[in-house]
Amino acid sequence: DAVFFPAVLSLAALDLEDKQPQAAQQRFEAVLKAQPGHLRSMLALVGKDRNWVLVDREPISQWTKGRAALLGDAAHPTLQYLAQAACMAIEDACVLAEKVGPAGTDFEQAFNAYQRERYLRCARVVLTSRAFGSSRSSDDLKSNLAAARSSLDDVKRDAADVKDANTGDLESSYNDLED
């Protein structure tokens, strides 16, 4: 049994050579040493033998090719800050099943319909999760959500042929989050 206390150290802030595990660990130790004494004492009790990298990717609009389709993290990897990755994979599977039935043996048509229906919602979750993960204050969050909204606008422009029944909800949800 183990209890994990995640600490986030952005690799983007490190030099390229620091992205090696040993160098990243040394950088992490240096960051810990700069913390107040009570925090250093507490963190000294936490094992540092398990490390994992959290990654996402810019939304892409092409998840299907012919008779192959990606679902879940393979199609839209997201950071954990909204706790939605498993939910999105289940949603993907449900929508895909819904599209395959009526398409009969035309899997390419079914996969393209699945992709069209899911693309913008998944892009919104990826971008919003990234905004929450990189926010350290409410001001950061407002700024990061505005950037996520702008990125989603770019995604919509770049994939004008991709339609989502929830597009209106996407706009209002960013307005609600920014307030």
C-alpha atoms as an extended CHARMM CRD file, in Angstrom:
* protein
*
       179  EXT
         1         1  ASP       CA              0.0000000000        0.0000000000        0.0000000000  PROA      1               0.0000000000
         2         2  ALA       CA              1.1910000000        3.4720000000       -0.8130000000  PROA      2               0.0000000000
         3         3  VAL       CA              0.0080000000        7.0370000000       -0.6470000000  PROA      3               0.0000000000
         4         4  PHE       CA              1.1420000000        9.3360000000       -3.4290000000  PROA      4               0.0000000000
         5         5  PHE       CA              1.7280000000       13.0510000000       -3.0020000000  PROA      5               0.0000000000
         6         6  PRO       CA              2.0820000000       14.4710000000       -6.4960000000  PROA      6               0.0000000000
         7         7  ALA       CA              4.3600000000       17.4250000000       -7.0340000000  PROA      7               0.0000000000
         8         8  VAL       CA              4.4580000000       19.2040000000      -10.3660000000  PROA      8               0.0000000000
         9         9  LEU       CA              7.6620000000       20.4240000000      -11.9300000000  PROA      9               0.0000000000
        10        10  SER       CA              7.1750000000       21.7460000000      -15.4220000000  PROA      10              0.0000000000
        11        11  LEU       CA              9.7000000000       20.2820000000      -17.8380000000  PROA      11              0.0000000000
        12        12  ALA       CA              9.0540000000       23.2530000000      -20.1030000000  PROA      12              0.0000000000
        13        13  ALA       CA             10.9920000000       25.3620000000      -17.6050000000  PROA      13              0.0000000000
        14        14  LEU       CA             13.9930000000       23.0360000000      -17.6960000000  PROA      14              0.0000000000
        15        15  ASP       CA             16.8270000000       23.0050000000      -20.1740000000  PROA      15              0.0000000000
        16        16  LEU       CA             16.7200000000       20.2220000000      -22.7630000000  PROA      16              0.0000000000
        17        17  GLU       CA             19.4370000000       18.1960000000      -21.0370000000  PROA      17              0.0000000000
        18        18  ASP       CA             17.4790000000       18.4230000000      -17.7700000000  PROA      18              0.0000000000
        19        19  LYS       CA             14.6870000000       16.3660000000      -19.2990000000  PROA      19              0.0000000000
        20        20  GLN       CA             16.6700000000       13.2360000000      -18.5460000000  PROA      20              0.0000000000
        21        21  PRO       CA             15.2680000000       11.5070000000      -15.4170000000  PROA      21              0.0000000000
        22        22  GLN       CA             18.3820000000       11.9210000000      -13.2620000000  PROA      22              0.0000000000
        23        23  ALA       CA             18.8120000000       15.6000000000      -14.1700000000  PROA      23              0.0000000000
        24        24  ALA       CA             15.1030000000       16.2540000000      -13.6030000000  PROA      24              0.0000000000
        25        25  GLN       CA             15.3740000000       14.5940000000      -10.1580000000  PROA      25              0.0000000000
        26        26  GLN       CA             18.3380000000       16.8230000000       -9.2870000000  PROA      26              0.0000000000
        27        27  ARG       CA             16.4080000000       19.8970000000      -10.4250000000  PROA      27              0.0000000000
        28        28  PHE       CA             13.4310000000       18.7750000000       -8.3430000000  PROA      28              0.0000000000
        29        29  GLU       CA             15.6810000000       18.4250000000       -5.2810000000  PROA      29              0.0000000000
        30        30  ALA       CA             16.9730000000       21.9660000000       -5.8560000000  PROA      30              0.0000000000
        31        31  VAL       CA             13.4010000000       23.2800000000       -6.0250000000  PROA      31              0.0000000000
        32        32  LEU       CA             12.5670000000       21.4870000000       -2.7540000000  PROA      32              0.0000000000
        33        33  LYS       CA             15.6000000000       23.0050000000       -1.0000000000  PROA      33              0.0000000000
        34        34  ALA       CA             14.2680000000       26.4790000000       -1.8360000000  PROA      34              0.0000000000
        35        35  GLN       CA             10.9920000000       25.8170000000        0.0250000000  PROA      35              0.0000000000
        36        36  PRO       CA             10.2230000000       26.9330000000        3.5990000000  PROA      36              0.0000000000
        37        37  GLY       CA             11.5710000000       24.6910000000        6.3860000000  PROA      37              0.0000000000
        38        38  HSD       CA              8.2320000000       23.2100000000        7.4530000000  PROA      38              0.0000000000
        39        39  LEU       CA              7.4580000000       22.2090000000        3.8730000000  PROA      39              0.0000000000
        40        40  ARG       CA             10.9320000000       20.7110000000        3.3870000000  PROA      40              0.0000000000
        41        41  SER       CA             10.4740000000       18.6670000000        6.5800000000  PROA      41              0.0000000000
        42        42  MET       CA              7.1690000000       17.3020000000        5.3770000000  PROA      42              0.0000000000
        43        43  LEU       CA              8.4290000000       16.5720000000        1.8670000000  PROA      43              0.0000000000
        44        44  ALA       CA             11.4910000000       14.7630000000        3.2560000000  PROA      44              0.0000000000
        45        45  LEU       CA              9.0770000000       12.0540000000        4.4310000000  PROA      45              0.0000000000
        46        46  VAL       CA              7.7410000000       11.4920000000        0.9210000000  PROA      46              0.0000000000
        47        47  GLY       CA              9.4060000000        8.8400000000       -1.2200000000  PROA      47              0.0000000000
        48        48  LYS       CA             10.7350000000       10.0680000000       -4.5260000000  PROA      48              0.0000000000
        49        49  ASP       CA             11.3100000000        6.6910000000       -6.1130000000  PROA      49              0.0000000000
        50        50  ARG       CA              8.2760000000        6.8870000000       -8.4070000000  PROA      50              0.0000000000
        51        51  ASN       CA              8.1550000000        9.4770000000      -11.1140000000  PROA      51              0.0000000000
        52        52  TRP       CA              5.8880000000        9.7720000000      -14.0870000000  PROA      52              0.0000000000
        53        53  VAL       CA              5.4680000000       12.2940000000      -16.8220000000  PROA      53              0.0000000000
        54        54  LEU       CA              2.0970000000       13.8710000000      -17.5120000000  PROA      54              0.0000000000
        55        55  VAL       CA              1.5360000000       14.8690000000      -21.1050000000  PROA      55              0.0000000000
        56        56  ASP       CA             -1.1600000000       16.0620000000      -23.4150000000  PROA      56              0.0000000000
        57        57  ARG       CA             -1.0550000000       17.2340000000      -26.9930000000  PROA      57              0.0000000000
        58        58  GLU       CA             -2.6350000000       19.9620000000      -29.0660000000  PROA      58              0.0000000000
        59        59  PRO       CA             -6.0430000000       18.8090000000      -30.3220000000  PROA      59              0.0000000000
        60        60  ILE       CA             -5.8900000000       17.1190000000      -33.7080000000  PROA      60              0.0000000000
        61        61  SER       CA             -8.8890000000       16.6980000000      -35.9840000000  PROA      61              0.0000000000
        62        62  GLN       CA             -7.8610000000       13.4520000000      -37.6840000000  PROA      62              0.0000000000
        63        63  TRP       CA             -8.5640000000       10.4090000000      -35.4840000000  PROA      63              0.0000000000
        64        64  THR       CA             -9.6610000000        8.0790000000      -38.2470000000  PROA      64              0.0000000000
        65        65  LYS       CA             -8.1980000000        6.6630000000      -41.4110000000  PROA      65              0.0000000000
        66        66  GLY       CA            -10.1260000000        4.2040000000      -43.4930000000  PROA      66              0.0000000000
        67        67  ARG       CA            -11.3230000000        1.3970000000      -41.2750000000  PROA      67              0.0000000000
        68        68  ALA       CA             -9.2750000000        2.4310000000      -38.2320000000  PROA      68              0.0000000000
        69        69  ALA       CA            -10.2830000000        4.8570000000      -35.4810000000  PROA      69              0.0000000000
        70        70  LEU       CA             -8.5900000000        6.0870000000      -32.3260000000  PROA      70              0.0000000000
        71        71  LEU       CA            -10.4680000000        6.4720000000      -29.0330000000  PROA      71              0.0000000000
        72        72  GLY       CA             -9.6840000000        7.9080000000      -25.6170000000  PROA      72              0.0000000000
        73        73  ASP       CA             -6.1420000000        9.0460000000      -24.8880000000  PROA      73              0.0000000000
        74        74  ALA       CA             -4.9530000000        7.7460000000      -28.2510000000  PROA      74              0.0000000000
        75        75  ALA       CA             -7.1880000000       10.3380000000      -29.9510000000  PROA      75              0.0000000000
        76        76  HSD       CA             -7.1280000000       13.1380000000      -27.3770000000  PROA      76              0.0000000000
        77        77  PRO       CA             -4.6340000000       12.7250000000      -24.5140000000  PROA      77              0.0000000000
        78        78  THR       CA             -5.4730000000       15.0670000000      -21.6550000000  PROA      78              0.0000000000
        79        79  LEU       CA             -3.9720000000       16.0480000000      -18.3500000000  PROA      79              0.0000000000
        80        80  GLN       CA             -5.6760000000       14.8410000000      -15.1770000000  PROA      80              0.0000000000
        81        81  TYR       CA             -6.8830000000       18.1880000000      -13.8170000000  PROA      81              0.0000000000
        82        82  LEU       CA            -10.5300000000       17.7290000000      -14.8420000000  PROA      82              0.0000000000
        83        83  ALA       CA            -10.5360000000       13.9540000000      -14.1850000000  PROA      83              0.0000000000
        84        84  GLN       CA            -12.2360000000       13.3340000000      -17.5300000000  PROA      84              0.0000000000
        85        85  ALA       CA             -9.9780000000       10.9800000000      -19.5030000000  PROA      85              0.0000000000
        86        86  ALA       CA            -11.8320000000        7.7770000000      -18.6210000000  PROA      86              0.0000000000
        87        87  CYS       CA            -15.1960000000        9.4970000000      -19.0890000000  PROA      87              0.0000000000
        88        88  MET       CA            -14.1620000000       10.7240000000      -22.5280000000  PROA      88              0.0000000000
        89        89  ALA       CA            -13.0300000000        7.2390000000      -23.5440000000  PROA      89              0.0000000000
        90        90  ILE       CA            -16.3990000000        5.8330000000      -22.4850000000  PROA      90              0.0000000000
        91        91  GLU       CA            -18.2030000000        8.6210000000      -24.3560000000  PROA      91              0.0000000000
        92        92  ASP       CA            -16.0680000000        7.8370000000      -27.4160000000  PROA      92              0.0000000000
        93        93  ALA       CA            -17.0430000000        4.1680000000      -27.2450000000  PROA      93              0.0000000000
        94        94  CYS       CA            -20.7470000000        4.9990000000      -26.8690000000  PROA      94              0.0000000000
        95        95  VAL       CA            -20.7570000000        7.4380000000      -29.7900000000  PROA      95              0.0000000000
        96        96  LEU       CA            -18.7430000000        5.0480000000      -31.9420000000  PROA      96              0.0000000000
        97        97  ALA       CA            -21.1800000000        2.2170000000      -31.1980000000  PROA      97              0.0000000000
        98        98  GLU       CA            -24.0780000000        4.5490000000      -32.0120000000  PROA      98              0.0000000000
        99        99  LYS       CA            -22.5350000000        5.4170000000      -35.3900000000  PROA      99              0.0000000000
       100       100  VAL       CA            -21.4610000000        1.9020000000      -36.4150000000  PROA      100             0.0000000000
       101       101  GLY       CA            -24.9470000000        0.3710000000      -36.1840000000  PROA      101             0.0000000000
       102       102  PRO       CA            -26.6990000000        2.5220000000      -38.7960000000  PROA      102             0.0000000000
       103       103  ALA       CA            -23.6370000000        2.5540000000      -41.0870000000  PROA      103             0.0000000000
       104       104  GLY       CA            -23.7770000000       -1.1970000000      -41.6210000000  PROA      104             0.0000000000
       105       105  THR       CA            -20.5120000000       -2.2460000000      -43.2250000000  PROA      105             0.0000000000
       106       106  ASP       CA            -19.4380000000        1.3090000000      -44.0990000000  PROA      106             0.0000000000
       107       107  PHE       CA            -17.0530000000        1.6810000000      -41.1830000000  PROA      107             0.0000000000
       108       108  GLU       CA            -15.2720000000        4.6380000000      -42.7340000000  PROA      108             0.0000000000
       109       109  GLN       CA            -18.5390000000        6.6050000000      -42.7270000000  PROA      109             0.0000000000
       110       110  ALA       CA            -19.2610000000        5.5710000000      -39.1280000000  PROA      110             0.0000000000
       111       111  PHE       CA            -15.7580000000        6.5020000000      -37.9490000000  PROA      111             0.0000000000
       112       112  ASN       CA            -15.9130000000        9.9010000000      -39.6470000000  PROA      112             0.0000000000
       113       113  ALA       CA            -19.3210000000       10.5940000000      -38.0750000000  PROA      113             0.0000000000
       114       114  TYR       CA            -17.8960000000        9.6320000000      -34.6550000000  PROA      114             0.0000000000
       115       115  GLN       CA            -14.9330000000       11.9480000000      -35.1520000000  PROA      115             0.0000000000
       116       116  ARG       CA            -17.1630000000       14.8590000000      -36.2290000000  PROA      116             0.0000000000
       117       117  GLU       CA            -19.3930000000       14.4650000000      -33.1990000000  PROA      117             0.0000000000
       118       118  ARG       CA            -16.6200000000       14.1610000000      -30.6090000000  PROA      118             0.0000000000
       119       119  TYR       CA            -13.8830000000       16.4690000000      -31.8650000000  PROA      119             0.0000000000
       120       120  LEU       CA            -14.7940000000       19.8480000000      -30.3990000000  PROA      120             0.0000000000
       121       121  ARG       CA            -15.9330000000       18.5270000000      -27.0270000000  PROA      121             0.0000000000
       122       122  CYS       CA            -12.7030000000       16.5940000000      -26.5970000000  PROA      122             0.0000000000
       123       123  ALA       CA            -10.6110000000       19.5690000000      -27.7140000000  PROA      123             0.0000000000
       124       124  ARG       CA            -12.3780000000       21.7060000000      -25.1080000000  PROA      124             0.0000000000
       125       125  VAL       CA            -11.6190000000       19.2150000000      -22.3160000000  PROA      125             0.0000000000
       126       126  VAL       CA             -7.9460000000       18.9300000000      -23.3290000000  PROA      126             0.0000000000
       127       127  LEU       CA             -7.4930000000       22.7110000000      -23.4670000000  PROA      127             0.0000000000
       128       128  THR       CA             -9.4460000000       23.4060000000      -20.2780000000  PROA      128             0.0000000000
       129       129  SER       CA             -7.5950000000       20.7210000000      -18.3460000000  PROA      129             0.0000000000
       130       130  ARG       CA             -4.3060000000       22.2650000000      -19.4570000000  PROA      130             0.0000000000
       131       131  ALA       CA             -5.5420000000       25.6890000000      -18.2890000000  PROA      131             0.0000000000
       132       132  PHE       CA             -6.3900000000       24.3280000000      -14.8310000000  PROA      132             0.0000000000
       133       133  GLY       CA             -3.0780000000       22.4790000000      -14.5850000000  PROA      133             0.0000000000
       134       134  SER       CA             -0.9690000000       25.5240000000      -15.3400000000  PROA      134             0.0000000000
       135       135  SER       CA             -2.9080000000       27.8330000000      -12.9950000000  PROA      135             0.0000000000
       136       136  ARG       CA             -1.5060000000       28.7340000000       -9.6020000000  PROA      136             0.0000000000
       137       137  SER       CA             -4.0090000000       31.4730000000       -8.6960000000  PROA      137             0.0000000000
       138       138  SER       CA             -7.4770000000       32.6670000000       -9.6750000000  PROA      138             0.0000000000
       139       139  ASP       CA             -5.8980000000       35.3500000000      -11.8650000000  PROA      139             0.0000000000
       140       140  ASP       CA             -3.8010000000       32.6840000000      -13.6020000000  PROA      140             0.0000000000
       141       141  LEU       CA             -6.9210000000       30.5930000000      -14.1100000000  PROA      141             0.0000000000
       142       142  LYS       CA             -8.8490000000       33.4640000000      -15.7390000000  PROA      142             0.0000000000
       143       143  SER       CA             -5.9290000000       34.1900000000      -18.0440000000  PROA      143             0.0000000000
       144       144  ASN       CA             -5.3620000000       30.5150000000      -18.8670000000  PROA      144             0.0000000000
       145       145  LEU       CA             -9.0660000000       29.9320000000      -19.5490000000  PROA      145             0.0000000000
       146       146  ALA       CA             -9.0820000000       32.9050000000      -21.9020000000  PROA      146             0.0000000000
       147       147  ALA       CA             -6.0830000000       31.3850000000      -23.7060000000  PROA      147             0.0000000000
       148       148  ALA       CA             -7.8650000000       27.9990000000      -23.8360000000  PROA      148             0.0000000000
       149       149  ARG       CA            -10.9400000000       29.6750000000      -25.3040000000  PROA      149             0.0000000000
       150       150  SER       CA             -8.7810000000       31.3490000000      -27.9390000000  PROA      150             0.0000000000
       151       151  SER       CA             -7.1280000000       28.0120000000      -28.7280000000  PROA      151             0.0000000000
       152       152  LEU       CA            -10.5450000000       26.3890000000      -29.0910000000  PROA      152             0.0000000000
       153       153  ASP       CA            -11.5360000000       29.1700000000      -31.4940000000  PROA      153             0.0000000000
       154       154  ASP       CA             -8.4010000000       28.3300000000      -33.5210000000  PROA      154             0.0000000000
       155       155  VAL       CA             -9.3120000000       24.6300000000      -33.4390000000  PROA      155             0.0000000000
       156       156  LYS       CA            -12.7990000000       25.4320000000      -34.7480000000  PROA      156             0.0000000000
       157       157  ARG       CA            -11.4070000000       27.6200000000      -37.5450000000  PROA      157             0.0000000000
       158       158  ASP       CA             -8.8240000000       25.0030000000      -38.5480000000  PROA      158             0.0000000000
       159       159  ALA       CA            -11.4760000000       22.3010000000      -38.7470000000  PROA      159             0.0000000000
       160       160  ALA       CA            -14.4390000000       24.2450000000      -40.1060000000  PROA      160             0.0000000000
       161       161  ASP       CA            -15.9430000000       21.0580000000      -41.5020000000  PROA      161             0.0000000000
       162       162  VAL       CA            -16.0290000000       19.4240000000      -38.0580000000  PROA      162             0.0000000000
       163       163  LYS       CA            -19.4170000000       19.9760000000      -36.4570000000  PROA      163             0.0000000000
       164       164  ASP       CA            -20.4030000000       19.4630000000      -32.8150000000  PROA      164             0.0000000000
       165       165  ALA       CA            -23.9450000000       19.6170000000      -31.5090000000  PROA      165             0.0000000000
       166       166  ASN       CA            -22.6270000000       21.1410000000      -28.2710000000  PROA      166             0.0000000000
       167       167  THR       CA            -20.7640000000       24.1140000000      -29.7690000000  PROA      167             0.0000000000
       168       168  GLY       CA            -23.0690000000       26.6250000000      -28.1000000000  PROA      168             0.0000000000
       169       169  ASP       CA            -22.5580000000       24.9160000000      -24.7540000000  PROA      169             0.0000000000
       170       170  LEU       CA            -18.7910000000       25.1790000000      -25.2210000000  PROA      170             0.0000000000
       171       171  GLU       CA            -18.9960000000       28.9540000000      -25.5300000000  PROA      171             0.0000000000
       172       172  SER       CA            -21.2430000000       29.4160000000      -22.5050000000  PROA      172             0.0000000000
       173       173  SER       CA            -19.1430000000       27.0420000000      -20.3920000000  PROA      173             0.0000000000
       174       174  TYR       CA            -16.0360000000       29.1880000000      -20.9250000000  PROA      174             0.0000000000
       175       175  ASN       CA            -18.0520000000       32.2790000000      -20.0130000000  PROA      175             0.0000000000
       176       176  ASP       CA            -19.2070000000       30.5620000000      -16.7980000000  PROA      176             0.0000000000
       177       177  LEU       CA            -15.6690000000       29.4530000000      -15.8920000000  PROA      177             0.0000000000
       178       178  GLU       CA            -14.1930000000       32.9130000000      -16.5080000000  PROA      178             0.0000000000
       179       179  ASP       CA            -16.7330000000       34.6050000000      -14.1920000000  PROA      179             0.0000000000
